[in-house]
């Protein structure tokens, strides 16, 4: 039996990739679509699948399928330029999101290691079993009776994670350790803790089950195969955002609504990131680039993906429609501010406000702008972390760049800047990034919020830049090789001293 839904003629020059059909987290729309007053896309298909398109030009490029249980019939879609047909097909297993539609590049395996896909869950299972063996032996030594209950995490590890959350406001917070202690659930645990710590769950009368489900879906929609743009990065940005929200100038001015927006934007700012940059999507004619007209492609996708999950979980369904739409709009404004191509625009505006002393946090628009700048700082704050953390992030982001460059070489495309592993090193990439992007931004942030934390971040930034400079081949000639180690030895204690000082900020 065949069910057919006829839509207007769509100007598609190629089929929409199969992985889009199984997307659970994103709804695509424009200013004329459901975000601004059109019916909820869920009403279109009664939760069997929502079709959302830009009604201004009838560009239906994004199909969102909601998750269905194994007992239900899973629909498949066949696209032609003239219609969209939904066919019932028992046993159909749609391809997961992540594969590149036109180059044959699979985003799921783009940044995967040499090990097989099944080895990762196996390793986690072994780790869980080791937790259980440790727990069992501890109970036997204490004379406690054996329990057959299988815990997800060992109680000792949960206790350590809770202890870390008590210091979540310190700048040397080790998100990598926290992610290990939570078995890869750092984003869920940390964001839920912060929402509860600020009293936002109670204040906005949020359903705790919906909050948890929303955060789990957000974490799932990050690609863990990406070396850098993954859920751990989102958790790290959320923790940094929390540190900035506690700065006196912001803490005295921001409302609870501002704080809620800031935390949600930090947690979702890179949602469903494919592990490649915008120029790559544009020059490969990716459907997202066409959908968003080559403008803030990734940031628009992150925002629409976040809105899709907000609506799927009905997180704000108890609020008036105008309020929930306002949250979605302002969430988009914050996420779009993270577009690095617009860095100079935001920085010059920020500098002008500071020069003229015209930033009045009593105005909602100025508070929102300060949140945008805080999120921008949180997004690229890795060079301002202690060396032990900053170095790991630097290696991860450069690995992701070089993977993209390898893909571009393979398909004979122009290699994007910083993505050529033969022409660049980790040190050269980081020195350039710190000099031209990070330093100007954090110098202005220190003018805005001249606190111990700001000075700590600038101190780490200077030390980390010096450390990378010492690793550059040109900077370490034969006559300087004997001096590099003593120099590094003197830098690391200073970095540790800054880390200890930042714990009190």
XYZ file of C-alpha atoms in Angstrom:
505
model
C 0.000 0.000 0.000
C 1.431 3.344 -0.968
C 0.779 6.743 0.653
C 1.575 9.751 -1.506
C 1.836 13.349 -0.358
C 1.912 15.831 -3.223
C 3.897 19.027 -2.684
C 4.494 21.976 -5.019
C 7.210 21.627 -7.627
C 10.548 22.001 -5.901
C 13.597 23.391 -7.691
C 15.945 20.598 -6.717
C 18.822 19.775 -9.016
C 19.859 16.671 -7.129
C 18.266 14.224 -4.682
C 18.353 15.002 -0.996
C 20.792 12.552 0.664
C 19.380 9.594 2.526
C 21.011 10.553 5.807
C 18.799 13.659 5.955
C 15.761 11.409 6.146
C 16.865 10.023 9.498
C 17.785 13.343 11.115
C 16.167 13.539 14.489
C 17.434 16.894 15.627
C 16.990 19.563 12.991
C 14.168 21.510 11.423
C 15.047 23.867 8.624
C 13.076 27.028 8.044
C 13.516 30.644 7.111
C 12.018 33.902 8.303
C 8.770 32.976 6.582
C 8.489 29.508 8.083
C 7.352 27.891 11.289
C 9.753 29.826 13.521
C 7.762 32.978 12.893
C 4.218 31.810 13.199
C 3.523 28.995 10.735
C 2.037 25.763 12.094
C 4.264 23.436 14.058
C 5.901 21.061 11.533
C 4.872 18.141 13.751
C 1.254 18.843 12.839
C 2.022 18.155 9.188
C 2.561 14.461 9.664
C 1.434 13.610 13.188
C 4.939 12.719 14.384
C 5.570 10.289 11.513
C 7.813 12.804 9.764
C 7.835 16.554 9.404
C 8.461 18.408 6.177
C 9.523 22.013 6.576
C 10.509 24.312 3.766
C 11.020 27.940 2.913
C 7.628 29.016 1.617
C 9.096 32.105 -0.026
C 10.889 30.114 -2.716
C 9.486 26.606 -2.079
C 12.955 25.184 -1.472
C 12.290 21.940 0.331
C 15.853 20.856 1.000
C 15.613 19.522 4.503
C 13.479 16.577 5.641
C 13.368 15.690 9.287
C 12.339 12.272 10.465
C 11.381 11.627 14.043
C 12.601 8.516 15.744
C 10.279 5.514 15.561
C 10.303 2.298 17.479
C 11.321 -0.989 15.946
C 7.727 -2.148 16.017
C 6.487 0.586 13.700
C 6.737 0.694 9.958
C 9.610 2.910 8.932
C 8.916 5.191 5.961
C 11.326 5.849 3.153
C 11.301 8.787 0.789
C 11.819 8.867 -2.952
C 12.504 12.316 -4.357
C 11.774 13.601 -7.822
C 11.775 17.238 -8.890
C 7.995 17.223 -8.858
C 6.808 15.393 -5.800
C 7.645 13.739 -2.513
C 6.307 10.241 -1.929
C 6.127 8.431 1.364
C 6.186 4.685 0.997
C 5.592 2.156 3.725
C 8.410 -0.360 3.744
C 8.805 -2.905 6.492
C 12.328 -3.388 7.743
C 13.781 -0.320 6.058
C 16.730 1.016 8.014
C 17.547 4.579 6.929
C 21.147 5.652 6.606
C 22.272 7.765 9.530
C 23.200 11.390 9.070
C 26.698 12.362 8.259
C 27.541 11.163 4.751
C 28.502 13.757 2.204
C 25.923 13.815 -0.601
C 28.062 14.782 -3.551
C 31.656 13.763 -2.960
C 30.971 10.439 -1.356
C 32.638 11.673 1.824
C 31.194 9.988 4.895
C 31.200 12.495 7.756
C 30.760 9.620 10.179
C 34.147 8.181 9.287
C 35.897 11.367 8.214
C 37.716 11.718 11.525
C 37.527 8.121 12.733
C 40.636 6.344 13.884
C 42.066 3.207 12.323
C 40.204 1.079 14.838
C 36.882 -0.381 13.870
C 33.610 1.280 14.743
C 32.668 -1.535 17.074
C 35.812 -1.238 19.178
C 34.736 1.956 20.910
C 31.591 0.577 22.513
C 33.513 -2.590 23.363
C 36.132 -0.544 25.178
C 33.451 1.297 27.102
C 31.813 -1.967 28.057
C 35.122 -3.289 29.343
C 35.580 -0.095 31.324
C 32.123 -0.453 32.849
C 32.838 -4.050 33.744
C 36.093 -2.991 35.374
C 34.087 -0.522 37.441
C 31.783 -3.319 38.511
C 34.650 -5.647 39.440
C 36.213 -2.910 41.546
C 32.864 -2.228 43.203
C 32.284 -5.927 43.891
C 35.719 -6.442 45.409
C 35.273 -3.366 47.611
C 31.959 -4.676 48.908
C 33.405 -8.117 49.580
C 36.247 -6.593 51.579
C 33.722 -4.619 53.610
C 31.662 -7.745 54.170
C 28.700 -6.320 52.264
C 26.391 -8.786 50.491
C 26.753 -9.204 46.728
C 24.252 -7.236 44.677
C 23.302 -8.219 41.153
C 22.353 -4.675 40.164
C 24.356 -3.388 37.196
C 25.144 0.275 37.640
C 25.965 2.425 34.669
C 28.848 4.027 36.517
C 30.785 3.021 39.563
C 29.719 4.915 42.677
C 33.295 6.015 43.288
C 33.515 7.547 39.816
C 30.170 9.303 40.240
C 31.450 10.677 43.517
C 34.552 12.071 41.816
C 32.407 13.686 39.123
C 30.273 15.322 41.803
C 33.384 16.633 43.511
C 34.514 18.136 40.209
C 31.142 19.825 39.751
C 31.655 21.582 43.065
C 34.575 23.383 41.378
C 32.902 23.883 38.022
C 33.546 27.626 38.245
C 37.349 27.317 38.267
C 39.234 28.139 35.101
C 41.490 25.069 35.250
C 38.473 22.718 35.217
C 39.610 19.553 33.405
C 36.766 18.743 31.046
C 38.616 15.713 29.664
C 38.820 14.106 33.101
C 35.205 15.001 33.809
C 34.132 13.395 30.539
C 35.940 10.177 31.487
C 34.374 10.151 34.940
C 30.905 10.536 33.454
C 31.537 7.872 30.801
C 31.292 10.335 27.926
C 28.277 12.221 29.272
C 30.020 15.425 30.301
C 27.671 17.707 28.362
C 24.532 16.228 29.918
C 25.835 16.176 33.484
C 27.491 19.589 33.406
C 24.657 21.481 31.692
C 21.995 19.890 33.890
C 24.020 20.764 36.982
C 24.380 24.395 35.904
C 20.711 24.785 35.047
C 19.863 23.450 38.479
C 22.548 25.471 40.257
C 21.222 28.733 38.807
C 17.699 27.734 39.843
C 16.492 27.913 36.240
C 14.628 24.600 36.274
C 12.470 25.723 39.169
C 12.171 29.347 38.055
C 10.975 28.512 34.539
C 9.019 25.458 35.769
C 10.872 23.143 33.423
C 10.037 19.459 33.413
C 13.192 17.697 34.628
C 12.462 14.687 32.424
C 12.181 16.922 29.360
C 15.349 18.763 30.319
C 17.256 15.512 30.644
C 15.872 14.188 27.357
C 16.734 17.428 25.572
C 20.314 17.346 26.834
C 20.725 13.682 25.906
C 19.516 14.383 22.366
C 21.832 17.384 22.127
C 24.779 15.254 23.174
C 23.825 12.515 20.727
C 23.688 14.976 17.841
C 27.313 15.940 18.280
C 29.659 13.814 16.165
C 32.025 12.099 18.570
C 34.148 11.065 15.596
C 35.188 14.699 15.206
C 38.477 15.272 17.001
C 37.443 18.785 18.046
C 33.842 19.737 17.258
C 32.205 17.181 19.520
C 30.179 17.051 22.730
C 33.267 17.510 24.914
C 33.993 20.815 23.172
C 30.373 21.864 23.779
C 30.736 20.972 27.471
C 33.984 22.925 27.649
C 32.371 26.005 26.106
C 29.431 25.691 28.502
C 31.803 25.563 31.470
C 33.670 28.627 30.187
C 30.369 30.430 29.679
C 29.527 29.687 33.307
C 32.806 31.282 34.389
C 32.014 34.420 32.395
C 28.455 34.611 33.722
C 29.912 34.724 37.239
C 32.067 37.745 36.463
C 30.883 40.682 38.633
C 29.925 42.958 35.746
C 27.656 40.320 34.220
C 26.463 38.670 37.417
C 25.079 41.989 38.662
C 23.234 42.756 35.426
C 22.073 39.580 33.713
C 18.579 38.278 34.289
C 17.682 34.618 34.748
C 16.384 34.637 31.185
C 19.773 35.859 29.946
C 21.563 33.126 31.874
C 19.232 30.445 30.486
C 19.891 31.655 26.945
C 23.637 31.785 27.532
C 23.856 28.217 28.813
C 21.594 26.768 26.103
C 23.503 28.602 23.381
C 26.830 27.351 24.707
C 25.601 23.747 24.854
C 24.148 23.802 21.317
C 26.428 26.270 19.523
C 28.102 23.557 17.362
C 25.242 21.053 17.234
C 25.574 18.470 14.443
C 28.867 19.945 13.267
C 30.097 17.851 10.308
C 33.791 18.331 11.108
C 34.499 20.517 8.061
C 34.291 24.278 7.643
C 31.970 26.482 5.618
C 34.242 26.917 2.565
C 34.356 23.138 2.215
C 30.545 22.935 2.175
C 30.296 25.754 -0.359
C 32.839 24.451 -2.853
C 31.376 20.937 -2.706
C 27.842 22.258 -3.338
C 26.629 20.785 -0.095
C 22.880 21.003 0.383
C 23.333 23.029 3.598
C 25.260 25.679 1.689
C 22.413 25.910 -0.819
C 19.814 25.984 1.924
C 21.417 28.883 3.785
C 22.666 30.677 0.657
C 26.344 30.371 1.630
C 25.832 32.659 4.636
C 26.770 31.448 8.132
C 25.981 27.961 6.890
C 27.163 25.993 9.902
C 25.879 28.465 12.481
C 22.427 28.518 10.885
C 22.412 24.733 10.901
C 23.447 24.594 14.567
C 20.672 26.988 15.473
C 17.962 25.205 13.474
C 19.110 21.873 14.888
C 18.808 23.233 18.425
C 15.322 24.585 17.721
C 14.347 21.213 16.304
C 15.316 19.499 19.556
C 13.563 22.137 21.652
C 10.366 21.434 19.761
C 10.815 17.690 19.694
C 11.137 17.573 23.473
C 8.498 20.265 24.100
C 10.895 21.838 26.582
C 9.136 25.214 26.495
C 5.689 24.013 25.470
C 4.243 25.243 28.780
C 5.283 28.824 27.998
C 3.210 31.201 25.879
C 3.932 30.776 22.179
C 5.352 34.290 21.943
C 7.850 33.564 24.723
C 9.017 30.273 23.248
C 9.474 31.881 19.829
C 11.413 34.683 21.499
C 13.728 32.129 23.083
C 14.324 30.503 19.707
C 15.081 33.834 18.011
C 17.515 35.016 20.680
C 19.138 31.596 20.817
C 19.774 31.955 17.107
C 21.220 35.428 17.567
C 23.743 34.076 20.069
C 24.750 31.061 17.985
C 25.081 33.108 14.796
C 27.503 35.398 16.632
C 30.017 32.541 16.781
C 30.583 32.779 13.012
C 34.329 33.450 12.875
C 33.952 35.230 9.529
C 32.062 38.009 11.345
C 34.683 38.331 14.063
C 35.880 41.797 13.034
C 32.339 43.182 12.916
C 31.593 42.158 16.492
C 35.041 43.130 17.724
C 34.911 46.632 16.236
C 31.445 47.188 17.683
C 32.634 45.943 21.071
C 35.701 48.197 20.932
C 33.560 51.212 20.023
C 31.272 50.608 22.995
C 34.259 50.404 25.309
C 35.943 53.497 23.846
C 32.775 55.545 24.186
C 31.750 53.929 27.474
C 28.315 53.428 25.941
C 27.649 49.843 26.963
C 24.690 50.022 29.331
C 23.836 46.595 30.731
C 20.552 47.937 31.997
C 19.278 47.710 28.429
C 18.242 44.266 27.219
C 19.883 44.772 23.811
C 23.223 45.622 25.425
C 22.982 42.655 27.778
C 22.335 40.438 24.787
C 25.367 41.874 23.008
C 27.518 41.154 26.070
C 26.223 37.571 25.988
C 27.223 37.333 22.333
C 30.750 38.476 23.180
C 30.906 36.091 26.141
C 29.908 33.167 23.911
C 32.470 34.183 21.300
C 35.149 34.203 23.997
C 33.999 30.863 25.392
C 34.040 29.314 21.911
C 37.727 30.098 21.296
C 39.032 30.191 24.865
C 41.210 27.077 24.515
C 44.450 29.051 24.029
C 43.665 30.804 27.322
C 43.445 27.566 29.306
C 46.373 26.093 31.261
C 48.954 24.494 28.987
C 47.998 20.918 29.887
C 44.448 21.538 28.604
C 45.220 24.036 25.863
C 47.749 21.756 24.186
C 45.218 18.933 23.920
C 42.642 21.203 22.305
C 45.233 22.598 19.894
C 46.187 19.123 18.748
C 42.558 18.121 18.289
C 41.488 21.133 16.240
C 44.586 20.899 14.028
C 43.942 17.195 13.479
C 40.450 18.068 12.289
C 41.826 20.733 9.948
C 44.373 18.351 8.471
C 41.744 15.655 7.938
C 39.730 18.123 5.887
C 42.832 18.988 3.899
C 43.424 15.317 3.156
C 39.871 14.980 1.857
C 40.348 18.045 -0.337
C 43.574 16.597 -1.748
C 41.887 13.281 -2.426
C 39.134 14.947 -4.465
C 41.513 17.440 -6.114
C 39.899 20.465 -4.486
C 41.643 23.655 -3.469
C 43.045 23.062 0.007
C 41.528 25.388 2.595
C 43.826 27.649 4.638
C 45.401 25.940 7.666
C 44.293 22.527 6.373
C 47.440 21.515 4.508
C 49.448 19.237 6.782
C 52.486 19.568 4.511
C 52.586 23.374 4.651
C 51.488 23.884 8.262
C 52.346 22.595 11.709
C 50.344 22.606 14.907
C 52.596 25.328 16.254
C 52.261 27.590 13.203
C 48.473 27.205 13.123
C 48.159 28.005 16.818
C 50.527 30.973 16.770
C 48.620 32.555 13.901
C 45.264 31.876 15.528
C 46.384 33.332 18.849
C 47.937 36.405 17.271
C 45.179 37.444 14.885
C 41.996 36.078 16.484
C 42.347 35.278 20.177
C 44.560 38.082 21.468
C 42.496 40.982 20.026
C 39.251 39.512 21.366
C 40.475 38.768 24.876
C 42.283 42.091 25.135
C 38.942 43.854 24.650
C 37.212 41.416 26.991
C 39.767 42.315 29.685
C 38.885 45.980 29.147
C 35.225 45.113 29.596
C 35.741 42.834 32.600
C 39.039 43.689 34.269
C 39.090 40.882 36.810
C 41.487 38.248 38.068
C 40.016 35.741 35.627
C 40.694 38.028 32.653
C 44.305 38.531 33.729
C 44.669 34.781 34.269
C 43.418 34.065 30.753
C 45.785 36.614 29.213
C 48.636 35.145 31.236
C 47.943 31.630 29.990
C 47.600 32.965 26.459
C 51.044 34.534 26.576
C 52.679 31.435 28.049
C 50.988 29.086 25.600
C 51.985 31.232 22.646
C 55.577 31.247 23.860
C 55.461 27.463 24.238
C 54.263 26.974 20.658
C 56.831 29.470 19.397
C 59.569 27.421 21.038
C 58.351 24.365 19.122
C 58.551 26.040 15.733
C 61.458 24.613 13.665
C 62.605 28.095 12.646
C 62.653 29.266 16.243
C 64.702 26.345 17.518
C 68.022 26.369 15.662
C 70.968 24.251 16.590
C 72.363 27.010 18.822
C 69.076 27.311 20.717
C 68.321 23.644 21.251
C 70.080 23.647 24.574
C 68.030 26.598 25.744
C 64.571 25.302 24.748
C 64.231 22.772 27.558
C 65.190 25.150 30.392
C 62.850 27.722 28.926
C 59.986 25.223 28.866
C 60.810 24.144 32.416
C 60.505 27.705 33.647
C 57.243 28.252 31.751
C 55.362 25.268 33.096
C 55.648 26.231 36.780
C 54.409 29.707 35.877
C 51.467 28.127 34.050
C 50.691 25.997 37.078
C 50.861 29.047 39.283
C 48.335 30.797 37.073
C 46.114 27.721 37.235
C 46.152 27.731 41.010
C 45.445 31.430 41.118
C 42.468 31.068 38.778
C 40.760 28.626 41.137
C 39.770 31.525 43.332
C 38.556 33.766 40.513
